[in-house]
Structures are given as C-alpha cells and as structure tokens.
GROMACS .gro file of C-alpha atoms in nm:
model
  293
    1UNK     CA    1  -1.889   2.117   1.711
    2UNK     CA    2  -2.234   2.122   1.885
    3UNK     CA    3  -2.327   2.133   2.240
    4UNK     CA    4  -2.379   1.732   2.208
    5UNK     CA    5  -2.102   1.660   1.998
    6UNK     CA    6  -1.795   1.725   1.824
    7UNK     CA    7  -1.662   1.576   1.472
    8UNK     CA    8  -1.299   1.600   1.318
    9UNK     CA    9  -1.179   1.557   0.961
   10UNK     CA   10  -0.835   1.465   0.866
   11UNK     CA   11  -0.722   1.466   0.547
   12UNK     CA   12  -0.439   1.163   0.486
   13UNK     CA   13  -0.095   1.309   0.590
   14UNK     CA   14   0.008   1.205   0.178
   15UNK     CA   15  -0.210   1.498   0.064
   16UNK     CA   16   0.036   1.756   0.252
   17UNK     CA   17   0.183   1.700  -0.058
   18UNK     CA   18  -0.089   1.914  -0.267
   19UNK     CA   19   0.126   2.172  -0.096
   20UNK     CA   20   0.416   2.072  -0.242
   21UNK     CA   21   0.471   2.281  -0.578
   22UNK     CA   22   0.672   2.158  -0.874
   23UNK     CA   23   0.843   2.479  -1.004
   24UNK     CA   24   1.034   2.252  -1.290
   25UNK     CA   25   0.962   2.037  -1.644
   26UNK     CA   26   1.013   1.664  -1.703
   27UNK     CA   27   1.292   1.708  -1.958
   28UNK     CA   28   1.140   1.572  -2.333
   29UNK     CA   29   1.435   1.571  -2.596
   30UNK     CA   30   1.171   1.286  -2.696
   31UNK     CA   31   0.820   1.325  -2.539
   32UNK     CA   32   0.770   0.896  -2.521
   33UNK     CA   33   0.819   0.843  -2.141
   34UNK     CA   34   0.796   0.548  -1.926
   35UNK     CA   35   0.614   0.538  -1.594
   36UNK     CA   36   0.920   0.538  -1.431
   37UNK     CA   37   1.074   0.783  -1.580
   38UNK     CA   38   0.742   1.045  -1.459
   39UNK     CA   39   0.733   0.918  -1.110
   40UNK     CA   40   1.113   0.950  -1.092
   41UNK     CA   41   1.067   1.300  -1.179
   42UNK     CA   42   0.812   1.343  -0.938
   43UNK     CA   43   0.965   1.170  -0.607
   44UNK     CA   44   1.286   1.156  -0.636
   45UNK     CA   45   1.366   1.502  -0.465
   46UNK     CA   46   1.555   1.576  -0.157
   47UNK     CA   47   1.317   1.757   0.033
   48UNK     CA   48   1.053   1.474  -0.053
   49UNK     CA   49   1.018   1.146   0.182
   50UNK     CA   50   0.789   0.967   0.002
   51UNK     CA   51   0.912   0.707  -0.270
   52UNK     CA   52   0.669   0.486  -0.503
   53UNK     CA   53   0.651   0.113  -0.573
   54UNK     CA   54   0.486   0.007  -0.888
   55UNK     CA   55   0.327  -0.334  -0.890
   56UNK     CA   56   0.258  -0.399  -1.270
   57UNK     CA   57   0.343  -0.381  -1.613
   58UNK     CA   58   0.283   0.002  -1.799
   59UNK     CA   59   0.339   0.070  -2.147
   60UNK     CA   60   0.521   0.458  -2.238
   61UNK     CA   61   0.304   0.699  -2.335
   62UNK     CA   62   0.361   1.053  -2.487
   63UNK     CA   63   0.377   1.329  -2.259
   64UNK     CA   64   0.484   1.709  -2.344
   65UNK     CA   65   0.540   2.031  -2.072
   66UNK     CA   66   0.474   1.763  -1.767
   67UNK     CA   67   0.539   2.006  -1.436
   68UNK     CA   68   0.455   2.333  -1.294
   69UNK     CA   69   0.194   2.216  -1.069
   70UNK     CA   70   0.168   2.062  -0.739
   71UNK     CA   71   0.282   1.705  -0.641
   72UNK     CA   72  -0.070   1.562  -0.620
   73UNK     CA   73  -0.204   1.678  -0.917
   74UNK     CA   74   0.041   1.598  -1.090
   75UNK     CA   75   0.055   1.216  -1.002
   76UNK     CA   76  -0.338   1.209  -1.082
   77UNK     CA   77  -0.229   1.343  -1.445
   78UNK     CA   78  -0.028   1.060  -1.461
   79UNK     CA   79  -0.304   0.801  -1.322
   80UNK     CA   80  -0.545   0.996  -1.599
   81UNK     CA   81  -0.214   0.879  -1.893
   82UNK     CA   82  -0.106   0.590  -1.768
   83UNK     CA   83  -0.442   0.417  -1.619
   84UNK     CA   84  -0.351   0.354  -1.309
   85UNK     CA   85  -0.483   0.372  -0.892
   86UNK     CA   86  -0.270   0.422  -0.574
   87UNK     CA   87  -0.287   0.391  -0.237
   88UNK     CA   88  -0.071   0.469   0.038
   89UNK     CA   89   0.167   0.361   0.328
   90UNK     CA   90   0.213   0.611   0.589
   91UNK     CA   91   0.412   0.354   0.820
   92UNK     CA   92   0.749   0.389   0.504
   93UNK     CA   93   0.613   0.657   0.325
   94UNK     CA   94   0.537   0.456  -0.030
   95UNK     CA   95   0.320   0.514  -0.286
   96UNK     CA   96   0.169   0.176  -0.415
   97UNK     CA   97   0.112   0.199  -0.785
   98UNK     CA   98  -0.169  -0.049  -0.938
   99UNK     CA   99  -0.373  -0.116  -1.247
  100UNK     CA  100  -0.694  -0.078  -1.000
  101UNK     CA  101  -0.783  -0.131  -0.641
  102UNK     CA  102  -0.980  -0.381  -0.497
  103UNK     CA  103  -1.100  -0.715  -0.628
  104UNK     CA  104  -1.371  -0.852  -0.858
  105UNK     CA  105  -1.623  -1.007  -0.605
  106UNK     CA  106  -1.850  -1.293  -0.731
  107UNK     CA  107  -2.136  -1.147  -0.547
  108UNK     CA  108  -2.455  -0.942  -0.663
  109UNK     CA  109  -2.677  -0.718  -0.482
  110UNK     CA  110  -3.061  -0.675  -0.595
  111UNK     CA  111  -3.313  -0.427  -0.502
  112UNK     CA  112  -3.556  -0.581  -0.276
  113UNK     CA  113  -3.363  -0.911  -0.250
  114UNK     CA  114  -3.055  -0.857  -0.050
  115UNK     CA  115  -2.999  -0.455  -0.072
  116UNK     CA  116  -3.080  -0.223   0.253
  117UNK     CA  117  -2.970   0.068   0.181
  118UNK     CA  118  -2.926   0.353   0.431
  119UNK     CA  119  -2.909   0.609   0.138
  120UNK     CA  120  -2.910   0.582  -0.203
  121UNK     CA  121  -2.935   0.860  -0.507
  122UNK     CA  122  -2.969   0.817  -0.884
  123UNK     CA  123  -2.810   1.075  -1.106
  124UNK     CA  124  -2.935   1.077  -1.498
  125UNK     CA  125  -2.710   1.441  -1.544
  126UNK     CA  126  -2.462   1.407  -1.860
  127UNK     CA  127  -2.579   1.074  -1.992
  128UNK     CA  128  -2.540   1.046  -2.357
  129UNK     CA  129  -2.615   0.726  -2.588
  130UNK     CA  130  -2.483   0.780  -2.947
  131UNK     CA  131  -2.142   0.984  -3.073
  132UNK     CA  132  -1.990   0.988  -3.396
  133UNK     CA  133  -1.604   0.946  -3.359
  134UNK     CA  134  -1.342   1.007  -3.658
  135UNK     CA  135  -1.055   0.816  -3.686
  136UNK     CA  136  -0.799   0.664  -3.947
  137UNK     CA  137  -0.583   0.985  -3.971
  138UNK     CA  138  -0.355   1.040  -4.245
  139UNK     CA  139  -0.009   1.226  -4.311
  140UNK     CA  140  -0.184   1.585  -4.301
  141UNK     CA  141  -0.332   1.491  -3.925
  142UNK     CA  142  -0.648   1.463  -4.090
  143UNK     CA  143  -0.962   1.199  -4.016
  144UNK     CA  144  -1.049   0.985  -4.316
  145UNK     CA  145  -1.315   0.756  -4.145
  146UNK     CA  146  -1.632   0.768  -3.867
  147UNK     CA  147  -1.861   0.566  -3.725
  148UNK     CA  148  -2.139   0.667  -3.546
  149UNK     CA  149  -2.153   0.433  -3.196
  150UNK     CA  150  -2.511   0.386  -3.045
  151UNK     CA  151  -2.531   0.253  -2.734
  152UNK     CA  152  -2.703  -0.050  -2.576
  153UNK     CA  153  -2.879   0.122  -2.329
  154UNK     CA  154  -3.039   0.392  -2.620
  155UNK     CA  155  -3.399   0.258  -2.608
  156UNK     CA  156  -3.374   0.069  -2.251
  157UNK     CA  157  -3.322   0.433  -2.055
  158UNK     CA  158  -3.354   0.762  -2.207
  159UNK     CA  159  -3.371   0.763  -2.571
  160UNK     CA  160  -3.123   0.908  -2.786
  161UNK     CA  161  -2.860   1.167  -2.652
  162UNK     CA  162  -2.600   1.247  -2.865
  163UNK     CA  163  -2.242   1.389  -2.750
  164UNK     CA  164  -1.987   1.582  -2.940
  165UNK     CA  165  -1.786   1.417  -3.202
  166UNK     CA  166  -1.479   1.157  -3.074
  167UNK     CA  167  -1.134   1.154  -3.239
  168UNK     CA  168  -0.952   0.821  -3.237
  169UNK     CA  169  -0.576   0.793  -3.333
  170UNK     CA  170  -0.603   0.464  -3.503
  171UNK     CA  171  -0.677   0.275  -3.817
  172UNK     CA  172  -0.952  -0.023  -3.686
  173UNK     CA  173  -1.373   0.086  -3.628
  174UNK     CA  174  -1.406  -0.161  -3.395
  175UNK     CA  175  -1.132  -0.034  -3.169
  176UNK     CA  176  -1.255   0.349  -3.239
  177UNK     CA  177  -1.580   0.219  -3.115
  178UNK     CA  178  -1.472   0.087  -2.810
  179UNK     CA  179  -1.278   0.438  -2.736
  180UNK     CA  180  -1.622   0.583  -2.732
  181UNK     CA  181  -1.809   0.306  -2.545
  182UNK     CA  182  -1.540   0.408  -2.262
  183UNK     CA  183  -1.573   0.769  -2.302
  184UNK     CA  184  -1.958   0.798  -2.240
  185UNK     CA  185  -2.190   0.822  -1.946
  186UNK     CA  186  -2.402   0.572  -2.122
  187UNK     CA  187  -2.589   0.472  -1.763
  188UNK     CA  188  -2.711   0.692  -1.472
  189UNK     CA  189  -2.480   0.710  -1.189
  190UNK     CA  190  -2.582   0.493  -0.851
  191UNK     CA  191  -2.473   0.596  -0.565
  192UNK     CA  192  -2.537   0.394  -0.253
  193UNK     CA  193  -2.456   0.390   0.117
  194UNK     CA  194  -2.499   0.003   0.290
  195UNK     CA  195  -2.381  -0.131   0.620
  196UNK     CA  196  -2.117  -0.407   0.552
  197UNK     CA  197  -2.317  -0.620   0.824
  198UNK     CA  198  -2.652  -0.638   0.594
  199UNK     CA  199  -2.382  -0.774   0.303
  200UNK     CA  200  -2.271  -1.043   0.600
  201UNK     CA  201  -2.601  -1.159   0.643
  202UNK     CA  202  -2.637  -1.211   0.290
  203UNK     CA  203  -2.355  -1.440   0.271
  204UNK     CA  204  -2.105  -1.252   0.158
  205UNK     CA  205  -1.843  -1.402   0.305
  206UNK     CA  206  -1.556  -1.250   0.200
  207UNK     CA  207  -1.322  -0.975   0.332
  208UNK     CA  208  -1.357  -0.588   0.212
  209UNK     CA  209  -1.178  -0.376   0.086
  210UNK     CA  210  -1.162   0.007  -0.103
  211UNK     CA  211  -1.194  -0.061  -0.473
  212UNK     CA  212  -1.354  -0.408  -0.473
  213UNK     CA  213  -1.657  -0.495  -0.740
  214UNK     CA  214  -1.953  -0.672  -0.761
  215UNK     CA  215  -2.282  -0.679  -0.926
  216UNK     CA  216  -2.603  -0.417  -0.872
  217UNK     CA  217  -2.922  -0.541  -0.993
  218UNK     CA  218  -3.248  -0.321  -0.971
  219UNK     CA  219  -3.511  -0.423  -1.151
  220UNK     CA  220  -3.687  -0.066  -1.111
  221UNK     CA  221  -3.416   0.117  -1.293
  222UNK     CA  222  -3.375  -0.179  -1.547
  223UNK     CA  223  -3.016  -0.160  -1.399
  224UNK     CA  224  -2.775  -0.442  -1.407
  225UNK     CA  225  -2.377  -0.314  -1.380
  226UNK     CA  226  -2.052  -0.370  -1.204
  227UNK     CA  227  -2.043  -0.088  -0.883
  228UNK     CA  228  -1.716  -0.074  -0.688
  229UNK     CA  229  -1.632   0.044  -0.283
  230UNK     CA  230  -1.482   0.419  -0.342
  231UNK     CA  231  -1.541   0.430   0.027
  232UNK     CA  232  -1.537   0.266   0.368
  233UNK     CA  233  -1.669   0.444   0.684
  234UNK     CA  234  -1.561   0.266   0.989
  235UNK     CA  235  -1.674   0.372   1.358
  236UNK     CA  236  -1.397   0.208   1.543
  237UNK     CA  237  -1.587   0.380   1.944
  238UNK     CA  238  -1.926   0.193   1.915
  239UNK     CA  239  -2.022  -0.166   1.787
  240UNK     CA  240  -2.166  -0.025   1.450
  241UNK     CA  241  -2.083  -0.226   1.112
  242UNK     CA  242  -1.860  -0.028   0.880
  243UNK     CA  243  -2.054   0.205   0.603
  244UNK     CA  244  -1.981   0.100   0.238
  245UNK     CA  245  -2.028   0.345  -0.050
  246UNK     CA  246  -2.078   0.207  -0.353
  247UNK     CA  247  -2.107   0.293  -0.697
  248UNK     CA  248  -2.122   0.220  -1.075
  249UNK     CA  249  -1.939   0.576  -1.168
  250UNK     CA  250  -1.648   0.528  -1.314
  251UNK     CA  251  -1.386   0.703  -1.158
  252UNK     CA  252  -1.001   0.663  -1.020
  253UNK     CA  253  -0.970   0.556  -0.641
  254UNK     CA  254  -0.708   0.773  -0.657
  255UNK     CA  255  -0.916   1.082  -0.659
  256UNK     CA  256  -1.150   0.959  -0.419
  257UNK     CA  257  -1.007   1.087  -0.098
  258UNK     CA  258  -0.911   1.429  -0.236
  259UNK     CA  259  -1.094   1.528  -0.520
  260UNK     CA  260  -0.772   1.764  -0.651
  261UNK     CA  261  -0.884   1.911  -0.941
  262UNK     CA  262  -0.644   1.906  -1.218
  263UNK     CA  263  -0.553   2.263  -1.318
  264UNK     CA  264  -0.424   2.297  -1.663
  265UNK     CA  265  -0.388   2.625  -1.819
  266UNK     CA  266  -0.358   2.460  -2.194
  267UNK     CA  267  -0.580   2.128  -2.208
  268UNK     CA  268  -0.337   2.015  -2.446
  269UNK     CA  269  -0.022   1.983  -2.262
  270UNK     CA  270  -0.088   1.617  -2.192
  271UNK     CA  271  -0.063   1.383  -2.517
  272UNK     CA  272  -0.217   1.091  -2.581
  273UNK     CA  273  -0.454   1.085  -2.270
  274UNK     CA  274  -0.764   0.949  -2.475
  275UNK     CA  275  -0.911   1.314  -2.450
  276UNK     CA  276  -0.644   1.500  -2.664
  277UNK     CA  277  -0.463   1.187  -2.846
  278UNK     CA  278  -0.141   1.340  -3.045
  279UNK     CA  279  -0.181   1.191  -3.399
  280UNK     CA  280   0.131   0.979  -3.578
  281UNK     CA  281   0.219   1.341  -3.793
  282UNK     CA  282   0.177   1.525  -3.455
  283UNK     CA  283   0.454   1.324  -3.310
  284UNK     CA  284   0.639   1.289  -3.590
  285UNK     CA  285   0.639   1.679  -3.645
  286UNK     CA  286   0.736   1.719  -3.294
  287UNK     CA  287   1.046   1.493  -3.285
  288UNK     CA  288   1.168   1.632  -3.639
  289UNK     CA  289   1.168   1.985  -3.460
  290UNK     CA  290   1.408   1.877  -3.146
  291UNK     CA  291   1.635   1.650  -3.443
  292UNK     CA  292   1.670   1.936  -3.668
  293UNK     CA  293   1.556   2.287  -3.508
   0.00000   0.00000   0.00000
C-alpha cells in the first residue's frame, strides 16, 4: 500500500490445502500403485471437500513411504511420478488431472519480427551439454553399460559442460539417451513478458490459455524452441490487454502458482521418479521381504 495505491495478492483458495497435513502412509504390501489408488489416498478424507477427476490414461508406478507431508506437496510428488498437470475448479471443488495444460499452437514468435516484449531475461545458470549415463543393470543392481550423450546445442551455445553421471533402469542406449536428453538444461532459460494484444495483431487468432505452446525464434541467441504460457495477468478495471509470460523452461503448471517446495527428509522415498529409479533386483528384493519377512 502507497499513498497512490494499494495492491492485494490472493493465493487460490485450493492452496489452503498446503495447510492440510497428512499424518498417515499410503499402505504398500506391494509398492506398484495406480494413480488412483495415490489420489484416493490423498482426497478421499472426511474433513477434505475437494475430490479429483482424471482425464487420461496413467500407467502404475512404484512408490514406497508416500505420506507425512502436506496435501499439496504431496500431489506435486505425484505430478513429479506420474507426469502429470492440474488445474482447478473452485465452483465443485475438483481437481482436474491432465497429461499437460494448454495446447500446441501453430504459431511462432521471432525477435524483431512479431515479438514486443515488455520484459524479457535470459538465464545461462545450470546449463550442461554432455553426461555419461549407466544403464543395463544386472541381478546384483549393478550398471553393465554407458553412453556418453552430447548434446546438439554443445558447439551452437556454450561449449562443453558436463553433468554428473545418469543411471537408467533399462536395457536399450537409445532409450538411456533420451532419459538424459530430458534430464538436462541443455538451452538457456527465456523468460518473457508480452501483451496478448501485440500477439492479436500478429494474427494470432486463436484463444489463450495457461499452458499453451508455440514457437520462439531469436536469431541473436541462435534460439529456436517450443515456450509455453505458465502465466496470464489479466487487469479486468482498465482496458489493458492481458500480460502473457512465457517460457521455454521446462517445468509443471502445477507448480506454477505456488512454488511448494517438496520437502523430503530421505530423497529416496519416491521410486522410480526418473531421479532415483528402483532397479528390477531393488524391487524384487523389496517384494521378497513383505512375501517372506
């Protein structure tokens, strides 16, 4: 508040929920689990009105000691496993549960061509263009194979960076490769601020909404990539065009809003998350010790 002016910030009422503290465990006689089954665990409590609606198709995953945290962070442990975004209805209190937000636009924005940005920042912090990941593990839980991945971008940006090692639980290079191609920062991240009007009178032509895609050209930068809306400004008391953020980070829209930081005291309590994978003699080991303890 200022002599001229005053300016609020609500947090979505869904967020209360951050407050809401899961004292209990997802019970794991055998630690495969469907997306269901987590979210049941998670909502379906008396003292909780919200419920969830998933939209799509999710595979199980493997997930050990899931609880003892609050609501919120543990639903974005879940989006982490099971890849997905949400969004909310306040009006029947329902989680929506999708594969992403948004839409993939057929659109691009170039530097100097159609872009007018109000703000814009580039951020080269953490970028890394080659890792060596190990894969192939065998009955002991150890790696028999690697591959060291380089990245396109190597000579186009910053010359080599190299990140720690990569462990992949599975037999094929290709698809070990790929892990780490998703894994790295290979690209600075773009961050940019643009009135939806300027977009309008560059024919886009389309509605908007949070999580939609298109293309980012600037020649400058040497930067072509996909950049998604993780935000939408609106200023529904004067005539100004809503402010898009947009940006090629890749990061869940479900963290957007509230960036809850995930507190885990053991960083391997969650299986099979792409950071700490359980191996085929992890499992295994695991399920032998609940059959015959």
């Amino acid at each position: 508040e200022s002599p001229n002016s005053k300016s609020v910030t609500c947090v979505h009422e869904f967020y209360d929920l951050a407050d809401y503290f899961i004292e209990d465990f997802l019970p794991d006689p055998v630690p495969v689990k469907t997306i269901t089954q987590t979210l049941n665990f998670l909502f379906n409590r008396t003292d909780n009105p919200w419920t969830f609606d998933i939209r799509e198709t999710f595979g199980s995953r493997i997930l050990v000691d899931f609880g003892g945290d609050n609501l919120i962070a543990l639903l974005n442990q879940l989006g982490e496993l099971f890849d997905f975004e949400f969004d909310v209805q306040s009006s029947n209190k329902k989680v929506f549960i999708r594969k992403r937000l948004g839409e993939e636009k057929d659109f691009q924005i170039r530097y100097r061509h159609n872009l007018s940005a109000i703000k814009r920042s580039v951020d080269a912090t953490g970028v890394k263009t080659r890792a060596r990941v190990f894969y192939d593990p065998d009955e002991q839980g150890e790696y028999t194979q690697n591959a060291l991945f380089i990245s396109q971008f190597e000579n186009i940006l910053v010359g080599p960076k190299q990140e720690k090692p990569f462990y992949f639980d599975g037999v094929d290079v290709d698809d070990a490769l790929s892990y780490v191609s998703s894994q790295l920062k290979q690209q600075p991240t773009i961050n940019i601020e643009i009135e939806f009007s300027k977009l309008r009178e560059n024919n886009f032509n389309e509605d908007i909404n949070l999580g939609d895609s298109f293309f980012l050209i600037d020649e400058r930068l040497n930067f072509s990539d996909e950049v998604r809306i993780v935000s939408i400004k609106t200023r529904p008391f004067s005539n100004g065009s809503p402010i898009l953020e947009i940006t090629n980070q890749q990061r869940k829209l479900s963290n957007v809003t509230l960036q809850q930081k995930i507190n885990t005291s053991d960083p391997g309590r969650i299986f099979g998350n792409g950071k700490t994978a359980a191996t085929t003699q992890f499992v295994r080991q695991y399920v032998n010790s609940i059959i015959n303890p």
